Each structure stands twice: as C-alpha cells, then as structure tokens.
Coordinates of C-alpha atoms and ligand atoms in Angstrom, one line a residue:
M1 CA -8.4 8.7 -44.7
I2 CA -12.1 8.9 -44.0
E3 CA -14.4 5.8 -44.2
T4 CA -18.0 5.4 -43.3
I5 CA -19.6 2.6 -41.3
D6 CA -23.4 2.9 -40.9
S7 CA -23.2 6.5 -41.9
I8 CA -20.7 7.4 -39.2
D9 CA -17.5 9.0 -40.5
I10 CA -14.5 7.4 -39.1
D11 CA -11.4 9.6 -39.1
F12 CA -8.6 7.2 -38.5
H13 CA -6.1 9.8 -37.9
K14 CA -8.3 11.2 -35.1
L15 CA -8.8 7.7 -33.8
I16 CA -5.1 7.1 -33.4
E17 CA -4.4 10.6 -32.1
N18 CA -7.0 10.1 -29.3
S19 CA -6.3 6.4 -28.7
L20 CA -6.2 5.4 -25.0
N21 CA -2.9 3.6 -25.5
A22 CA 0.2 5.6 -26.1
I23 CA 1.4 5.1 -29.7
F24 CA 4.8 5.9 -31.1
I25 CA 6.4 5.6 -34.6
L26 CA 10.1 5.1 -34.1
G27 CA 13.0 5.1 -36.5
E28 CA 16.7 4.2 -35.9
E29 CA 18.2 4.9 -32.5
G30 CA 14.6 5.1 -31.2
K31 CA 14.0 8.5 -32.8
I32 CA 10.4 9.5 -32.3
H33 CA 8.8 10.4 -35.7
Y34 CA 5.2 10.5 -34.3
C35 CA 3.4 10.0 -31.0
N36 CA -0.2 10.5 -30.0
K37 CA -1.9 12.5 -27.2
A38 CA -1.9 9.6 -24.8
V39 CA 1.9 10.0 -24.6
L40 CA 1.4 13.3 -22.8
R41 CA -0.5 11.5 -20.0
L42 CA 1.8 8.6 -19.9
L43 CA 5.0 10.7 -19.5
K44 CA 3.4 13.7 -17.9
L45 CA 4.4 16.1 -20.6
T46 CA 2.7 19.3 -21.5
S47 CA 3.3 19.2 -25.3
I48 CA 4.3 16.7 -27.9
E49 CA 7.1 19.0 -29.0
E50 CA 8.9 18.1 -25.7
I51 CA 9.5 14.6 -27.1
L52 CA 9.1 14.6 -30.9
H53 CA 12.4 14.0 -32.8
N54 CA 14.1 13.0 -29.5
S55 CA 15.1 9.4 -28.8
L56 CA 12.7 7.3 -26.8
Y57 CA 15.7 6.0 -24.9
N58 CA 15.7 9.3 -23.1
F59 CA 12.6 8.1 -21.4
I60 CA 13.7 4.6 -20.6
P61 CA 16.0 3.6 -17.7
T62 CA 19.5 2.9 -18.8
Y63 CA 19.5 -0.6 -17.4
I64 CA 17.1 -1.7 -20.2
H65 CA 18.6 0.3 -23.1
G66 CA 20.6 -2.8 -24.4
V67 CA 17.6 -5.0 -24.6
C68 CA 15.4 -2.3 -26.1
K69 CA 18.0 -1.5 -28.8
E70 CA 18.2 -5.2 -29.7
R71 CA 14.5 -5.5 -30.1
L72 CA 14.1 -2.3 -32.1
N73 CA 16.8 -3.4 -34.5
N74 CA 15.0 -6.7 -34.9
V75 CA 11.8 -4.9 -35.9
L76 CA 13.5 -2.4 -38.2
L77 CA 16.0 -4.7 -39.9
N78 CA 14.2 -8.1 -39.8
Q79 CA 10.7 -6.7 -39.8
Q80 CA 9.7 -9.0 -37.0
A81 CA 6.9 -8.1 -34.6
I82 CA 7.6 -8.4 -30.9
D83 CA 5.3 -10.0 -28.4
C84 CA 4.1 -8.0 -25.4
I85 CA 6.9 -7.3 -23.0
E86 CA 7.0 -5.5 -19.6
A87 CA 9.4 -2.6 -19.2
Q88 CA 9.7 0.7 -17.4
M89 CA 9.7 4.3 -18.4
I90 CA 10.8 7.5 -16.8
R91 CA 8.3 10.4 -16.6
K92 CA 9.3 14.0 -17.0
D93 CA 9.1 14.4 -13.2
G94 CA 11.5 11.5 -12.8
E95 CA 8.9 9.0 -11.6
I96 CA 9.5 5.5 -12.9
I97 CA 6.4 3.7 -14.2
D98 CA 5.7 0.1 -15.3
V99 CA 4.6 -0.3 -18.8
E100 CA 3.6 -3.0 -21.3
V101 CA 5.0 -2.6 -24.7
K102 CA 4.0 -4.1 -28.1
T103 CA 6.1 -3.4 -31.2
A104 CA 5.6 -4.2 -34.8
P105 CA 7.1 -3.1 -38.1
L106 CA 5.3 -0.4 -40.1
K107 CA 6.2 0.3 -43.7
L108 CA 5.6 3.9 -44.8
G109 CA 6.7 4.4 -48.4
N110 CA 10.0 2.5 -48.8
E111 CA 11.1 2.9 -45.2
V112 CA 10.4 0.6 -42.3
F113 CA 9.6 2.1 -38.9
A114 CA 8.5 0.6 -35.7
Q115 CA 5.1 1.1 -34.3
V116 CA 5.1 0.9 -30.6
V117 CA 2.0 0.7 -28.4
I118 CA 2.6 1.3 -24.7
Q119 CA 0.2 0.9 -21.8
D120 CA 0.8 2.1 -18.2
I121 CA 0.4 -1.0 -16.0
T122 CA 1.7 0.6 -12.7
D123 CA -1.7 0.3 -11.0
R124 CA -2.1 -3.3 -12.2
K125 CA 1.3 -4.2 -10.9
L126 CA 0.6 -2.5 -7.6
A127 CA -2.6 -4.5 -7.2
V128 CA -0.8 -7.8 -7.8
K129 CA 1.9 -6.8 -5.3
L130 CA -0.7 -5.9 -2.7
F131 CA -2.4 -9.2 -3.2
S132 CA 0.9 -11.1 -2.8
E133 CA 1.7 -9.0 0.3
R134 CA -1.7 -10.0 1.8
E135 CA -0.9 -13.6 1.0
K136 CA 2.5 -13.3 2.6
L137 CA 0.9 -11.8 5.7
A138 CA -1.6 -14.7 5.9
S139 CA 1.1 -17.3 5.6
L140 CA 3.4 -15.6 8.1
G141 CA 0.4 -15.4 10.4
Q142 CA -0.2 -19.2 10.1
I143 CA 3.5 -19.9 11.0
A144 CA 3.4 -17.5 13.9
A145 CA 0.2 -19.0 15.2
S146 CA 1.7 -22.5 15.3
I147 CA 4.9 -21.3 17.0
V148 CA 2.9 -19.5 19.6
H149 CA 1.0 -22.6 20.4
E150 CA 4.2 -24.6 20.8
V151 CA 5.9 -22.0 23.0
K152 CA 3.1 -20.7 25.1
N153 CA 2.3 -24.0 26.9
P154 CA 5.9 -24.6 28.3
L155 CA 6.2 -20.9 29.3
T156 CA 2.9 -21.0 31.1
R157 CA 4.1 -24.1 33.0
V158 CA 7.4 -22.3 33.9
K159 CA 5.3 -19.4 35.2
G160 CA 3.3 -21.8 37.4
F161 CA 6.4 -23.3 38.9
L162 CA 7.8 -19.8 39.5
Q163 CA 4.7 -18.9 41.5
L164 CA 5.3 -22.0 43.7
L165 CA 9.0 -21.1 44.1
K166 CA 8.0 -17.5 45.1
Q167 CA 5.6 -18.8 47.7
D168 CA 8.2 -21.2 49.1
Q169 CA 11.2 -18.8 49.1
P170 CA 10.5 -15.2 48.0
H171 CA 13.4 -13.5 46.1
N172 CA 13.4 -10.4 44.1
F173 CA 15.1 -12.2 41.2
L174 CA 12.1 -14.5 41.1
D175 CA 9.9 -11.4 40.8
T176 CA 11.9 -10.1 37.9
M177 CA 11.8 -13.5 36.2
D178 CA 8.1 -13.5 36.7
S179 CA 7.5 -10.1 35.2
E180 CA 9.8 -10.8 32.2
L181 CA 7.9 -14.0 31.6
E182 CA 4.6 -12.1 31.8
K183 CA 5.9 -9.7 29.1
A184 CA 6.8 -12.7 26.9
L185 CA 3.4 -14.2 27.4
T186 CA 1.7 -10.9 26.6
I187 CA 3.6 -10.7 23.3
L188 CA 2.7 -14.3 22.4
H189 CA -0.9 -13.6 23.2
S190 CA -1.0 -10.5 21.0
L191 CA 0.8 -12.4 18.3
L192 CA -1.8 -15.1 18.4
F193 CA -4.5 -12.5 18.3
V194 CA -3.1 -10.7 15.3
S195 CA -2.1 -13.8 13.3
K196 CA -5.5 -15.4 13.6
P197 CA -8.1 -12.7 14.1
D198 CA -10.8 -15.0 12.9
L199 CA -10.1 -17.3 15.8
T200 CA -11.2 -14.8 18.3
D201 CA -14.8 -15.8 18.6
E202 CA -16.1 -12.2 18.8
P203 CA -19.5 -11.8 17.2
F204 CA -20.0 -9.4 14.3
V205 CA -22.1 -6.5 15.5
S206 CA -23.1 -3.1 14.0
I207 CA -20.8 -0.3 15.3
E208 CA -20.9 3.4 15.1
L209 CA -17.2 3.9 14.6
S210 CA -17.4 7.7 15.3
K211 CA -18.4 7.0 18.9
E212 CA -15.7 4.4 19.3
I213 CA -13.1 6.8 17.9
E214 CA -14.0 9.4 20.5
S215 CA -13.8 7.0 23.4
T216 CA -10.5 5.6 22.1
L217 CA -9.0 9.1 21.9
S218 CA -10.1 9.7 25.5
L219 CA -7.7 6.9 26.6
F220 CA -4.8 8.9 25.4
Q221 CA -5.6 12.1 27.3
E222 CA -2.4 12.4 29.3
K223 CA -0.2 11.4 26.4
L224 CA -1.4 14.3 24.4
E225 CA 0.4 17.1 26.2
N226 CA 2.5 18.3 23.4
V227 CA 0.2 17.1 20.7
K228 CA -2.5 19.2 19.1
L229 CA -5.5 16.9 18.4
V230 CA -7.8 17.7 15.6
I231 CA -10.9 15.6 15.4
Q232 CA -13.2 15.9 12.4
I233 CA -16.2 13.7 12.6
R234 CA -18.7 13.8 9.8
D235 CA -21.6 11.4 9.1
S236 CA -21.4 10.2 12.7
N237 CA -24.5 8.1 12.5
K238 CA -23.1 5.8 9.8
K239 CA -22.5 2.2 11.0
V240 CA -20.2 -0.6 10.0
V241 CA -20.4 -4.3 10.8
G242 CA -17.5 -5.9 12.4
K243 CA -15.8 -7.3 15.5
R244 CA -16.0 -4.5 18.0
N245 CA -12.9 -5.2 20.1
S246 CA -10.7 -5.9 17.1
L247 CA -11.7 -2.7 15.4
L248 CA -11.2 -0.7 18.6
K249 CA -7.8 -2.2 19.0
A250 CA -6.9 -1.3 15.4
I251 CA -7.9 2.3 16.0
F252 CA -6.0 2.3 19.3
N253 CA -2.9 1.0 17.5
L254 CA -3.0 3.6 14.8
I255 CA -3.4 6.5 17.3
K256 CA -0.7 5.0 19.5
N257 CA 1.7 4.9 16.6
A258 CA 0.8 8.5 15.6
I259 CA 1.6 9.7 19.1
E260 CA 4.8 7.8 19.2
A261 CA 5.8 9.3 15.8
I262 CA 5.8 12.8 17.3
S263 CA 9.0 13.3 19.3
E264 CA 8.4 16.9 20.6
E265 CA 5.4 18.9 19.3
G266 CA 3.0 18.1 16.6
T267 CA -0.5 17.6 15.3
I268 CA -2.6 14.5 15.0
K269 CA -5.7 14.6 13.0
V270 CA -8.4 12.0 13.1
E271 CA -11.2 12.1 10.5
H272 CA -14.4 10.1 10.1
Y273 CA -16.7 10.4 7.1
Y274 CA -18.9 8.5 4.8
Q275 CA -18.4 8.3 1.0
N276 CA -19.7 6.0 -1.7
G277 CA -20.8 3.1 0.5
W278 CA -17.7 3.2 2.8
V279 CA -16.9 4.6 6.2
H280 CA -13.5 6.3 6.0
V281 CA -11.2 6.8 9.0
K282 CA -8.0 8.8 8.5
V283 CA -5.3 9.1 11.1
S284 CA -2.7 11.7 10.2
D285 CA 0.3 12.8 12.2
S286 CA 3.0 15.4 11.7
G287 CA 5.6 13.0 13.0
V288 CA 8.8 11.5 11.8
G289 CA 7.3 9.7 8.8
V290 CA 8.8 6.6 7.2
S291 CA 11.0 6.1 4.1
Q292 CA 9.7 4.6 0.9
E293 CA 11.7 1.4 1.7
Q294 CA 10.1 1.1 5.1
L295 CA 6.7 1.8 3.8
K296 CA 6.7 -1.5 2.1
M297 CA 7.5 -3.3 5.4
L298 CA 4.6 -1.8 7.3
G299 CA 2.2 -4.5 8.6
T300 CA 4.9 -7.2 8.4
P301 CA 4.9 -9.0 11.7
F302 CA 7.8 -7.9 13.9
F303 CA 8.9 -5.0 11.7
T304 CA 9.7 -2.2 14.1
T305 CA 12.0 0.8 14.2
K306 CA 11.4 1.4 17.9
D307 CA 13.7 0.3 20.8
H308 CA 10.9 -1.3 22.7
G309 CA 8.5 -1.9 19.8
T310 CA 6.9 -5.2 19.1
G311 CA 6.2 -4.7 15.4
L312 CA 2.8 -6.3 15.9
G313 CA 0.5 -3.2 16.1
L314 CA 0.2 -2.7 12.4
T315 CA -0.1 -6.4 11.7
Q316 CA -3.1 -6.4 14.0
V317 CA -4.5 -3.3 12.1
Y318 CA -4.0 -4.7 8.6
T319 CA -5.3 -8.2 9.4
T320 CA -8.4 -6.8 11.2
I321 CA -9.2 -4.4 8.4
Y322 CA -8.8 -7.0 5.6
D323 CA -10.6 -9.6 7.7
Q324 CA -13.7 -7.3 7.9
G325 CA -13.8 -6.5 4.2
G326 CA -12.1 -3.2 4.5
D327 CA -9.0 -1.6 2.9
I328 CA -6.1 0.4 4.2
S329 CA -3.5 2.6 2.6
V330 CA -0.7 4.7 3.9
Q331 CA 1.1 7.8 2.7
S332 CA 4.2 9.0 4.4
E333 CA 7.1 11.4 4.0
V334 CA 10.2 11.4 6.2
G335 CA 10.1 14.5 8.5
K336 CA 6.6 15.5 7.4
G337 CA 4.3 12.8 8.7
T338 CA 2.1 9.9 8.0
T339 CA -1.5 9.3 7.1
F340 CA -3.2 5.9 7.5
H341 CA -6.5 5.8 5.5
V342 CA -8.9 3.0 6.5
K343 CA -12.1 2.2 4.6
L344 CA -14.8 -0.2 5.9
P345 CA -18.0 -1.1 4.1
A346 CA -20.9 0.9 5.6
L347 CA -24.0 -0.8 6.8
K348 CA -26.8 -0.3 4.3
E349 CA -29.8 1.3 6.0
Ligands
ADP401 N1 2.3 7.0 12.3 C1 3.6 6.5 12.1 N2 4.6 7.3 11.8 C2 5.8 6.8 11.5 N3 6.2 5.5 11.6 C3 5.2 4.6 11.8 C4 3.8 5.0 12.1 N4 3.1 3.9 12.4 C5 3.9 2.9 12.2 N5 5.2 3.3 11.9 C6 6.4 2.4 11.7 O1 5.9 1.1 11.6 C7 6.6 0.3 12.6 C8 5.7 -0.8 13.0 O2 4.6 -0.3 13.8 P1 3.8 -1.3 14.7 O3 3.5 -2.5 14.0 O4 2.7 -0.6 15.4 O5 4.9 -1.7 15.8 P2 5.6 -0.9 16.9 O6 4.8 0.4 17.2 O7 5.7 -1.8 18.1 O8 7.0 -0.6 16.4 C9 7.0 1.3 13.7 O9 8.1 0.8 14.4 C10 7.3 2.5 12.9 O10 8.6 2.4 12.3
MG402 MG1 2.7 0.3 17.4

C-alpha cells in the first residue's frame, strides 16, 4: 500500500523489506512464510530462499526449542503478544549470536501468524561483559592490594632477621631461604604495582611511544635468536599522555609473552600507527596461541599456563592501559598465534 506524507510516497512493503531489524512471519512449527533482507545479515545467508519455508527452529539452538515452541503456540493459539526476550540463534557458518526477540500475533485473512522482530545484541552483550570484567579486575585488585600489605611487612621482618643470622653464622640454607624470600617479595611488589597502578605516584607525561617500543625491543636482543622480528613504525612523532614506566612495563610484558609463546622458531611483529585520534600498538606472534576458553581468562590476576609464570604480566598490561584511558583487545588461535591490540588516546597537537 502506498501512502503520502508531506508529498513523500511511503512504500510500506519496501520499508519492512529494508528494515534494520530482522522481521519474520511464522506459522505453525515455526515455518517461515516471510522474512526481510535484514535476516540475510543476521544469519549470514546469501539468499532468502535458503531459509524461506523452512522452520526457524533450524536456526535456534536445541536447548531453547521447548521454550520457543511454547511461546509461539501462545501467540498463534491465544493471540497473545510476547514481551521482549533474549535468546540465541545459529548463523549459517555455525556461529552462535545473542538476539533480542519480540513476538506478536498478526492476522492475515482468517489465519493468525506470528510476527517476530529480532535484533542482534551480540555487541551489546559483549560490552556489558567487558565492563563487568573490568569491575571484577578492579575488585580483585583491591583484595590483592590489602593482602599484599598484610603479608609484606612480616616477610620483610623475616628477611631482616635472616640477614642477621647470616652475619652471625653463614650457612648455604640461609642463602637459599633469603633468595626464596626475595622472590616472594618481588611477586608481592609486582602484585601491589599491578593491583593499584594509580598508587604509583608517577607523573603523567607526554610520550613518543614509538621510541619507547624501539628501546624496549633492544632489551630482548639475545632472546630473539630463533625469532624473526618485524617492526613496523608509522606516525612515529605521535604522542600519548601517560605514566611512562607503567606503559614501558606494559609493552615489555606483551613482548615477553610473545617471545615465550614461541617454542622453536617464529615471528613477532610489532606495529605502531596513528588512526582516528588513537595511537595503536599491535604485538603479534606466531606462537602457541590460546583457546577461546583461556582467552576469557587473560588479564585475570594469577592466571598462568606456564610452569614458572606469575599470571601478573597481563594484569599489569590491562590495568595500565585502562587506567590511562586506553583500550586493549586480543585475538588468538591455538597453534597459529596471538595479537594484542592496544589503543591509547593520542595527544592533540
Ligand atoms: N602472546 C601470547 N601467546 C599465548 N599465550 C599468551 C600470550 N600472552 C599471554 N598468554 C597467556 O596468558 C597467560 C598469562 O600471561 P601473564 O599475565 O603475562 O602471566 P605469565 O606470563 O607469568 O604466565 C600466560 O600464562 C599464557 O597462557
Ligand atoms: Mg607474562
């Protein structure tokens, strides 16, 4: 039907066909009688024919079939609309996405169908999850900081008495005890540092990250024997504002992890460039990679898969980057490698 408003023709069929939300008209057993173009994007299909006259249940994980059937029957038989619910769908390539679904009865002729409007909320859910992960990190950090304070003082006293004992009566057991204690104190110190980066009274200064990257890489010279290093620095004069030592330590930790991820031979690529107000730093390696499960754990204090790891390196990286108004993302594939992508707000010139 065509109507006019202020001399503009509105073709309602076109409006629905091109709506940004995915729209379906369903019959019994979820049979798809109609769907608009947004469905192609939603489910990554190439043509509507791939889905038309099929059942929508083919694109819904089986664990929610029961509840979906119940709701659809309610719409078709009792003609009741259903409030917005969250569900999941399966794309053609197998990817599972989070969706928000609204359903209402639609009478066409004598028959009642269900009109279903679906919106992809995967990005929104991810943003909420990331936010809660940052909160989790912050509260874990607070707990860690208070434990560190409690434990550090007695250990420091023990270390003092050990020194006295060693002077009195040297013994190699005492030396071992001393060095083990030193290790524990170093871990506690770095835990304090990563859990409360804002406590370190470092001033904010303007930094040319590209120079810092180059000098950090030089620290790893002898560890890079079997590793091909590719450095790609663009926009080297762009500056960021931040705490210099914390940022250097973050870059150091990312490169150290990349080297440790390569067991025999491999490549590490470090990139620096400016884009849309941000200075980007990418550290990619062709190392072992991490599984999707482990990916979620990265940055959590004490998460480590290494025999002698502390699981504090990435916590330092994440807290430092967030603390300085930046963002960090990671992509990884087991056996292929990992890329950490850091963004920091560039200093306006
Ligand atoms: N570049 C990388 N490639 C593969 N795994 C990584 C990489 N960076 C970090 N990881 C994983 O994250 C874990 C935590 O890293 P981190 O916090 O630096 O602690 P640590 O290096 O002491 O284990 C590592 O044990 C490893 O499993
Ligand atoms: Mg590390």
